[in-house]
Coordinates of C-alpha atoms in Angstrom, one line a residue:
X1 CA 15.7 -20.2 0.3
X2 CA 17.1 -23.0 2.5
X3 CA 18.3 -21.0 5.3
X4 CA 16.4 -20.5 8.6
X5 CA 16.3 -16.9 10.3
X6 CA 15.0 -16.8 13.5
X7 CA 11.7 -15.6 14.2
X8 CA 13.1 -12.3 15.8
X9 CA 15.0 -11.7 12.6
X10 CA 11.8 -12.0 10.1
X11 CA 9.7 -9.5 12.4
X12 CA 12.9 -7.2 11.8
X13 CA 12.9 -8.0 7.9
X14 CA 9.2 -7.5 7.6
X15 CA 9.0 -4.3 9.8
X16 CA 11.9 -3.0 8.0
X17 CA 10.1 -3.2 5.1
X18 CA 7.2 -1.6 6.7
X19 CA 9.6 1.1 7.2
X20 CA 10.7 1.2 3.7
X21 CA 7.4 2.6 2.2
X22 CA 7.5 5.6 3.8
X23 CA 9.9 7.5 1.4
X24 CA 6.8 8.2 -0.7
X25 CA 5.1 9.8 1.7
X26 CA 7.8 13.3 0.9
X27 CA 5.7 13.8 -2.2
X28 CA 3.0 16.4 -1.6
X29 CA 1.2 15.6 -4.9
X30 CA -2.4 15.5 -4.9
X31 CA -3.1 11.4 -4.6
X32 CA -6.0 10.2 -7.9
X33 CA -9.4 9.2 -6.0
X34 CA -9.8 5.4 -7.2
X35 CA -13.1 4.8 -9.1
X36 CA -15.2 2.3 -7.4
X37 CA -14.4 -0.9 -8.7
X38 CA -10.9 0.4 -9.6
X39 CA -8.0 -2.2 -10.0
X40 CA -4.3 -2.8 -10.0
X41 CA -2.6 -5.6 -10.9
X42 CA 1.3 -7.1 -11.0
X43 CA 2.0 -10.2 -12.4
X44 CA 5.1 -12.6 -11.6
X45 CA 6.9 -9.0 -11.1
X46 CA 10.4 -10.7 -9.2
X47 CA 8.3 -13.5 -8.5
X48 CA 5.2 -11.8 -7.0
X49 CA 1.6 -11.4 -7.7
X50 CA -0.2 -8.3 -6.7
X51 CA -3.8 -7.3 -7.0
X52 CA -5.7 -4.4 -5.2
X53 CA -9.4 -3.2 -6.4
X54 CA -11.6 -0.3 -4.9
X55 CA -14.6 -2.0 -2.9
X56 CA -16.0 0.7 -1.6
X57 CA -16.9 4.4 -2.2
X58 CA -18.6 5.7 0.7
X59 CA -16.5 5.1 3.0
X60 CA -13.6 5.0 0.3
X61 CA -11.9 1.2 1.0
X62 CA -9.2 -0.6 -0.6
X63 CA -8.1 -4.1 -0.4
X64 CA -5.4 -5.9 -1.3
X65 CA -3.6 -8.8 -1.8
X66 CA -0.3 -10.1 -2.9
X67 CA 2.1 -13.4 -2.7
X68 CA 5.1 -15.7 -3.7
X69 CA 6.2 -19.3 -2.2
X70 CA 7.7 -17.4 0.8
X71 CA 4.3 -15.3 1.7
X72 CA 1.2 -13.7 1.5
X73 CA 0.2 -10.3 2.0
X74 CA -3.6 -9.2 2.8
X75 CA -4.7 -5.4 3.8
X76 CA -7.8 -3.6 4.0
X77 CA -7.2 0.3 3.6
X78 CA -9.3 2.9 5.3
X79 CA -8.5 6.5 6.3
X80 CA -9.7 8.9 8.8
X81 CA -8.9 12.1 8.1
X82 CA -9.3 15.5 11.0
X83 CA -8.9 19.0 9.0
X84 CA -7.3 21.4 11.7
X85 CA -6.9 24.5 9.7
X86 CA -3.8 24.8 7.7
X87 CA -3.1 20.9 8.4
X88 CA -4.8 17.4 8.2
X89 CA -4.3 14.0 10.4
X90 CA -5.0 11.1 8.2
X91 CA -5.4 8.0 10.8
X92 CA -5.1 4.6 8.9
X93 CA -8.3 2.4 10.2
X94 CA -6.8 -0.5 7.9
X95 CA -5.5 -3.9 8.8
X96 CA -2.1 -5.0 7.4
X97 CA -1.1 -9.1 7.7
X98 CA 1.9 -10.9 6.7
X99 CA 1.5 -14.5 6.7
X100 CA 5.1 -16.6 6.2
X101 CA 4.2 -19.8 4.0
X102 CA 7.0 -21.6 5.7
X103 CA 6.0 -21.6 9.6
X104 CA 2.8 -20.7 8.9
X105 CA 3.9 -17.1 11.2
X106 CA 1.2 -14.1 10.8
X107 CA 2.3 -10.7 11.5
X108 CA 0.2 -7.9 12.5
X109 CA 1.2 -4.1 11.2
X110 CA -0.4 -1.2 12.7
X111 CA 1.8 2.2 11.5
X112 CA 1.9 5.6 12.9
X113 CA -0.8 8.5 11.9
X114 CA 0.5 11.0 9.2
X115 CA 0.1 14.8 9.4
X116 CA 0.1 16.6 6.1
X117 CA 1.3 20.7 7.1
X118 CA 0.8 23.9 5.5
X119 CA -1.9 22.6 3.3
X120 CA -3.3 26.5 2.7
X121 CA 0.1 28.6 3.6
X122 CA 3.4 28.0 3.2
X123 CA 5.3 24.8 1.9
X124 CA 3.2 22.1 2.1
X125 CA 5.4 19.0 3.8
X126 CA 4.7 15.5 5.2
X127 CA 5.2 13.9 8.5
X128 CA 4.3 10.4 10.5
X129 CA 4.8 10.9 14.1
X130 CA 4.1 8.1 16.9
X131 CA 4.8 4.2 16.7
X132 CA 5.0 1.2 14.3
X133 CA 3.7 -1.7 15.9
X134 CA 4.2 -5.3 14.6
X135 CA 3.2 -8.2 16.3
X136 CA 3.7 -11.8 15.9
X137 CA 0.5 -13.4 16.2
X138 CA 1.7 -16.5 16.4
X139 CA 4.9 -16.6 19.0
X140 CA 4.0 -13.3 20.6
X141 CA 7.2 -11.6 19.4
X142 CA 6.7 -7.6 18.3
X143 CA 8.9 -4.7 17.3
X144 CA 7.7 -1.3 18.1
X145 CA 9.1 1.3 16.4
X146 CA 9.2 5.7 17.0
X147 CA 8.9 8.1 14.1
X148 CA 10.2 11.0 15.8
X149 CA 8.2 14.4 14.9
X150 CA 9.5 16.8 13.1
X151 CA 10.8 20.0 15.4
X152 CA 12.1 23.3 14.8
X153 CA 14.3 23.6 11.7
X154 CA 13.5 20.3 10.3
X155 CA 15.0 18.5 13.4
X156 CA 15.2 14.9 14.0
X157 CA 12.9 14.8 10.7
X158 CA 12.7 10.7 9.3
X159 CA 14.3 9.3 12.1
X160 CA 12.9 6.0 13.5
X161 CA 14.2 4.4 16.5
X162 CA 13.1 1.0 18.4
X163 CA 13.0 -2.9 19.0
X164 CA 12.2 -6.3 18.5
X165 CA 11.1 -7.7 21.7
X166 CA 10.3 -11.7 22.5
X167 CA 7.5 -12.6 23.6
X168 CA 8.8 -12.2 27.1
X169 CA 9.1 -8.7 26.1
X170 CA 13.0 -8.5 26.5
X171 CA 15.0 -6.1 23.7
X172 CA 16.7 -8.3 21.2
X173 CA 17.5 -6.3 18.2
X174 CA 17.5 -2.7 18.4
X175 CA 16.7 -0.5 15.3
X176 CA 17.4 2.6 13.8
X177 CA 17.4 5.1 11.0
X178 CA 15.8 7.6 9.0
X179 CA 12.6 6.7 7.1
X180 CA 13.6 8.8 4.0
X181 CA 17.4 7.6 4.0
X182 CA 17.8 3.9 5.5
X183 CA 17.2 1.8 8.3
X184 CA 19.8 -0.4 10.1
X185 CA 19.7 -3.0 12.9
X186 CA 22.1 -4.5 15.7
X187 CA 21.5 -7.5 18.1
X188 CA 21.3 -5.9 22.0
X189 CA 21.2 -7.0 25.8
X190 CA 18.4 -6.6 27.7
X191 CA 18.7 -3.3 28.4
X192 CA 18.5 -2.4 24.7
X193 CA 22.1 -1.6 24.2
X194 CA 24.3 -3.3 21.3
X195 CA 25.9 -6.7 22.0
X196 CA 29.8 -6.2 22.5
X197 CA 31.4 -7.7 19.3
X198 CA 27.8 -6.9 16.7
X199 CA 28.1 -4.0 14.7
X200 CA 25.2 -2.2 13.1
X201 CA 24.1 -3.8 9.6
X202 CA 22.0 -2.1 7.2
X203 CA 18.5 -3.5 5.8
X204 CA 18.0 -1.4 3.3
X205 CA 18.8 2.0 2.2
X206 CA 16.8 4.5 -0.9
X207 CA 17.8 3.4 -4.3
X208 CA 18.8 6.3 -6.7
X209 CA 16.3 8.7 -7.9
X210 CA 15.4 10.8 -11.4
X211 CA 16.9 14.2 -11.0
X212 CA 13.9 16.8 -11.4
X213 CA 11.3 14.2 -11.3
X214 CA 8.0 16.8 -12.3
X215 CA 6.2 14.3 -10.6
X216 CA 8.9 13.2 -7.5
X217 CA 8.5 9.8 -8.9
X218 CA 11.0 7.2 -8.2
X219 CA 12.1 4.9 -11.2
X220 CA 9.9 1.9 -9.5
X221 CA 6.8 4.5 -9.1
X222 CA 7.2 5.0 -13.1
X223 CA 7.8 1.4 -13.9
X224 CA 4.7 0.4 -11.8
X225 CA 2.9 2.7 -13.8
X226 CA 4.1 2.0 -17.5
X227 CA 2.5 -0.4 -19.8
X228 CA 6.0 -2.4 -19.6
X229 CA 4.5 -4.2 -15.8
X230 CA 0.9 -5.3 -17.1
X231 CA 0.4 -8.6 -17.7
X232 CA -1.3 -9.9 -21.2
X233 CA -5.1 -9.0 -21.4
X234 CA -4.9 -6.5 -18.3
X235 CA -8.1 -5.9 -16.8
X236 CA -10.2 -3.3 -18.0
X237 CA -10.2 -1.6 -14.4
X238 CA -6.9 -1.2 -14.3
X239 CA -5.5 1.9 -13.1
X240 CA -3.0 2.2 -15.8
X241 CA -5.6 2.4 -18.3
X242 CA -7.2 6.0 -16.4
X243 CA -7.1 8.6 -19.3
X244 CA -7.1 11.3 -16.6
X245 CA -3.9 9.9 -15.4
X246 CA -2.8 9.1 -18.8
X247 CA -3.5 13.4 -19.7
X248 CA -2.0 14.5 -16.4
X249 CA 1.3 12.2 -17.4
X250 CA 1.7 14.3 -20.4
X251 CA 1.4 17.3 -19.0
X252 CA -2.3 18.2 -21.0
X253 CA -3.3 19.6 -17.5
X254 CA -6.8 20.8 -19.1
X255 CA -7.7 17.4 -20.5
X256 CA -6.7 15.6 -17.5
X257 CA -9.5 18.1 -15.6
X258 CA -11.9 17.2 -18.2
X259 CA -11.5 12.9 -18.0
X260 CA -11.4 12.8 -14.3
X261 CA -15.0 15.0 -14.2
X262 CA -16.3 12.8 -17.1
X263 CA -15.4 10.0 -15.2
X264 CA -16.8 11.1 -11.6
X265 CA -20.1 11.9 -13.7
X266 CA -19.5 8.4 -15.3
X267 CA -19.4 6.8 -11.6
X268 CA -22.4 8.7 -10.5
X269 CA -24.4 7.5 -13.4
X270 CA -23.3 4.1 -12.8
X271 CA -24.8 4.3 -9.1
X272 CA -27.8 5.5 -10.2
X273 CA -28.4 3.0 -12.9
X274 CA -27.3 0.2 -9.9
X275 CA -29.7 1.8 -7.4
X276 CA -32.7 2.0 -9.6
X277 CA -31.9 -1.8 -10.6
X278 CA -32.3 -2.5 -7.1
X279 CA -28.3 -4.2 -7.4
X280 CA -25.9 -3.5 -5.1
X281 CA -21.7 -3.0 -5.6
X282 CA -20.0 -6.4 -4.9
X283 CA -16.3 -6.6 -5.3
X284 CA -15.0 -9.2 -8.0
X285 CA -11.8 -10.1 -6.1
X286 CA -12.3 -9.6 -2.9
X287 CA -15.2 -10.8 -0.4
X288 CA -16.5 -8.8 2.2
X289 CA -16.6 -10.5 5.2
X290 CA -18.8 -10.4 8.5
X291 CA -15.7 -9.8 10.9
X292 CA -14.9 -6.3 12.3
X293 CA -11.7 -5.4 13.7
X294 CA -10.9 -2.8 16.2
X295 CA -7.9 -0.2 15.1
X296 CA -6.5 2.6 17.5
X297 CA -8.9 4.9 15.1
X298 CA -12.3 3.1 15.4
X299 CA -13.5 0.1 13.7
X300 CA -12.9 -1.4 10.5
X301 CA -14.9 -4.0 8.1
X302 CA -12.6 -7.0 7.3
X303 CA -12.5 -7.9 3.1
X304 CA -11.0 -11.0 2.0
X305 CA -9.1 -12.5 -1.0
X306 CA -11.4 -14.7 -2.5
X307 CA -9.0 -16.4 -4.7
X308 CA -11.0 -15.7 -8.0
X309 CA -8.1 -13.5 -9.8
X310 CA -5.3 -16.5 -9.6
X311 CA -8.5 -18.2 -11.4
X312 CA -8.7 -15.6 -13.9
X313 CA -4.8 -15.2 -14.5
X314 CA -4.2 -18.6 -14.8
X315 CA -6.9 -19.4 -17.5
X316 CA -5.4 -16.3 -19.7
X317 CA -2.1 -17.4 -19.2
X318 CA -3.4 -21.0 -20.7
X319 CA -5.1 -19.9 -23.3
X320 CA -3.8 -20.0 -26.8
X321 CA -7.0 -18.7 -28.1
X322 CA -6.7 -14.5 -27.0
X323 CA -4.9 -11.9 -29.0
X324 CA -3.2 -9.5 -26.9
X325 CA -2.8 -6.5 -29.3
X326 CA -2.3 -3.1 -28.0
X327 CA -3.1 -3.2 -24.0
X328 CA -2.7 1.0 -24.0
X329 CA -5.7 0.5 -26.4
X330 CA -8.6 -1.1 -23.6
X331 CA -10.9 1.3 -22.6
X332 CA -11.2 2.2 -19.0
X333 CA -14.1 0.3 -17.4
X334 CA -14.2 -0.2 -13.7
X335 CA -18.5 -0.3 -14.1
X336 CA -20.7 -3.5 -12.6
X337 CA -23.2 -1.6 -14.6
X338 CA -24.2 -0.2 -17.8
X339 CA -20.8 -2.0 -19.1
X340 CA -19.7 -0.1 -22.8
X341 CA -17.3 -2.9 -23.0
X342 CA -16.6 -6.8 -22.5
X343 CA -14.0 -7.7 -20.4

């Protein structure tokens, strides 16, 4: 990629894409509790490398990272969730940074709250009310954005309106859209409205979707979750390899129950054995670090890629010496303790 957008234009790529991410949240599906010590990885998938893992249990914490010669991607996920009757908030204590290889520009993503409604009566539906921000950490640029709530008659429902300001904080491209449809953008003066002679361009719009999808899957949800995306001796932690999931997938409703107590027993066990051994859970992929950032919703502890699973993939990838065989054949085994199989 030899051509150079402005700095304004990659806050408006990158908080488009942001955006983008929020067409899942329509499904009202039940999301799988990650077993401590849970991974996820993508390998080379359009040129990108992903890995996520479960670092902690109480409270439940994600991390992630991913990358490809044009950035890197780093988050640490925590919710905070307030029941209030027949609804719950869900406040994302997480940090979210974008780092562009090129001119070394970080971007800073804190996203709106989510409210799940009618969780005991009624049709249970999703909505994100309240603002996007995404700032520039190096120049001091930042787009804020507004997911409009939800009114009466399912008005004004996905629509997300705002701008990317300089570091002056002047309007220079305004945005606008729905967050379930597509999101657009136009250059504008200083009082926000469109330059004469721009016209609005669209960043990106929702791709085509299965018809009667039982699980309101999109066809990147189901490729992310076939066999066909893992890479040659996936980890045994891996999420695909979750024989609850695999049961609940094809529809053996009964035996999906029964894996996911067996394995919440399992992970009980396993902190038992670790706490009579005097050990203590530490991440393989991710470090725990000794900063602590502040988040509109309280406080949150910083983990870090450590660099170790670029170690890993690379010395499989080099090595003529493993046999890859069936991967849907690797049992499930997230455990730092009382292992029942090699890795």
């Amino acid at each position: 990629m030899n051509v150079r957008i402005p700095i304004c234009g990659w806050c408006m790529h990158v908080a488009s894409w942001a955006v983008s991410v929020y067409f899942a949240y329509q499904r009202t599906w039940k999301p799988f509790n990650p077993i401590l010590g849970e991974t996820y990885e993508l390998v080379n998938h359009g040129g990108i490398t992903f890995i996520s893992e479960q670092v902690s249990h109480h409270p439940p914490m994600s991390a992630g990272h991913a990358e490809n010669e044009h950035f890197t991607y780093d988050v640490t996920s925590k919710l905070k969730t307030k029941f209030l009757g027949n609804s719950v908030d869900v406040y994302p204590v997480g940090r979210t940074r974008v780092t562009l290889k090129r001119d070394g520009v970080v971007l800073d993503l804190v996203p709106p709250p989510t409210k799940v409604n009618n969780l005991i009566f009624g049709r249970t539906w999703v909505d994100s009310p309240g603002e996007m921000v995404m700032t520039n950490l190096t120049t001091g640029d930042k787009v804020v954005l507004y997911f409009q709530p939800c009114g009466w008659f399912g008005a004004n429902r996905y629509e997300v309106d705002g701008y990317v300001y300089n570091a002056e904080e002047e309007p220079k491209i305004l945005m606008t859209g729905k967050w379930g449809e597509s999101l657009s953008y136009q250059p504008c003066d200083l009082e926000g409205e469109p330059l004469p002679g721009t016209e609005l361009k669209e960043v990106w719009h929702i791709a085509e979707t299965p018809a009667n999808d039982k699980f309101q899957y999109t066809y990147f949800a189901h490729k992310l979750n076939s066999f066909d995306t893992a890479p040659k001796k996936l980890l045994a932690s891996d999420s695909r390899l979750r024989p609850d999931r695999w049961a609940l997938e094809k529809g053996d409703l009964s035996k999906a129950g029964a894996e996911k107590s067996s394995l919440e027993e399992r992970q009980r066990a396993e902190k038992r054995d670790r706490e009579a051994n005097g050990g203590n859970f530490t991440p393989k992929w991710f470090d725990m670090t000794d900063e602590v950032t502040t988040t509109p919703w309280g406080e949150l502890e910083i983990y870090r890629y450590n660099g170790k699973y670029m170690e890993h993939r690379n010395a499989v990838d080099a090595s003529e010496a493993i046999v890859i065989g069936d991967v849907q054949s690797i049992e499930f085994n997230p455990w730092q303790f009382g292992n029942l199989s090699e890795e």
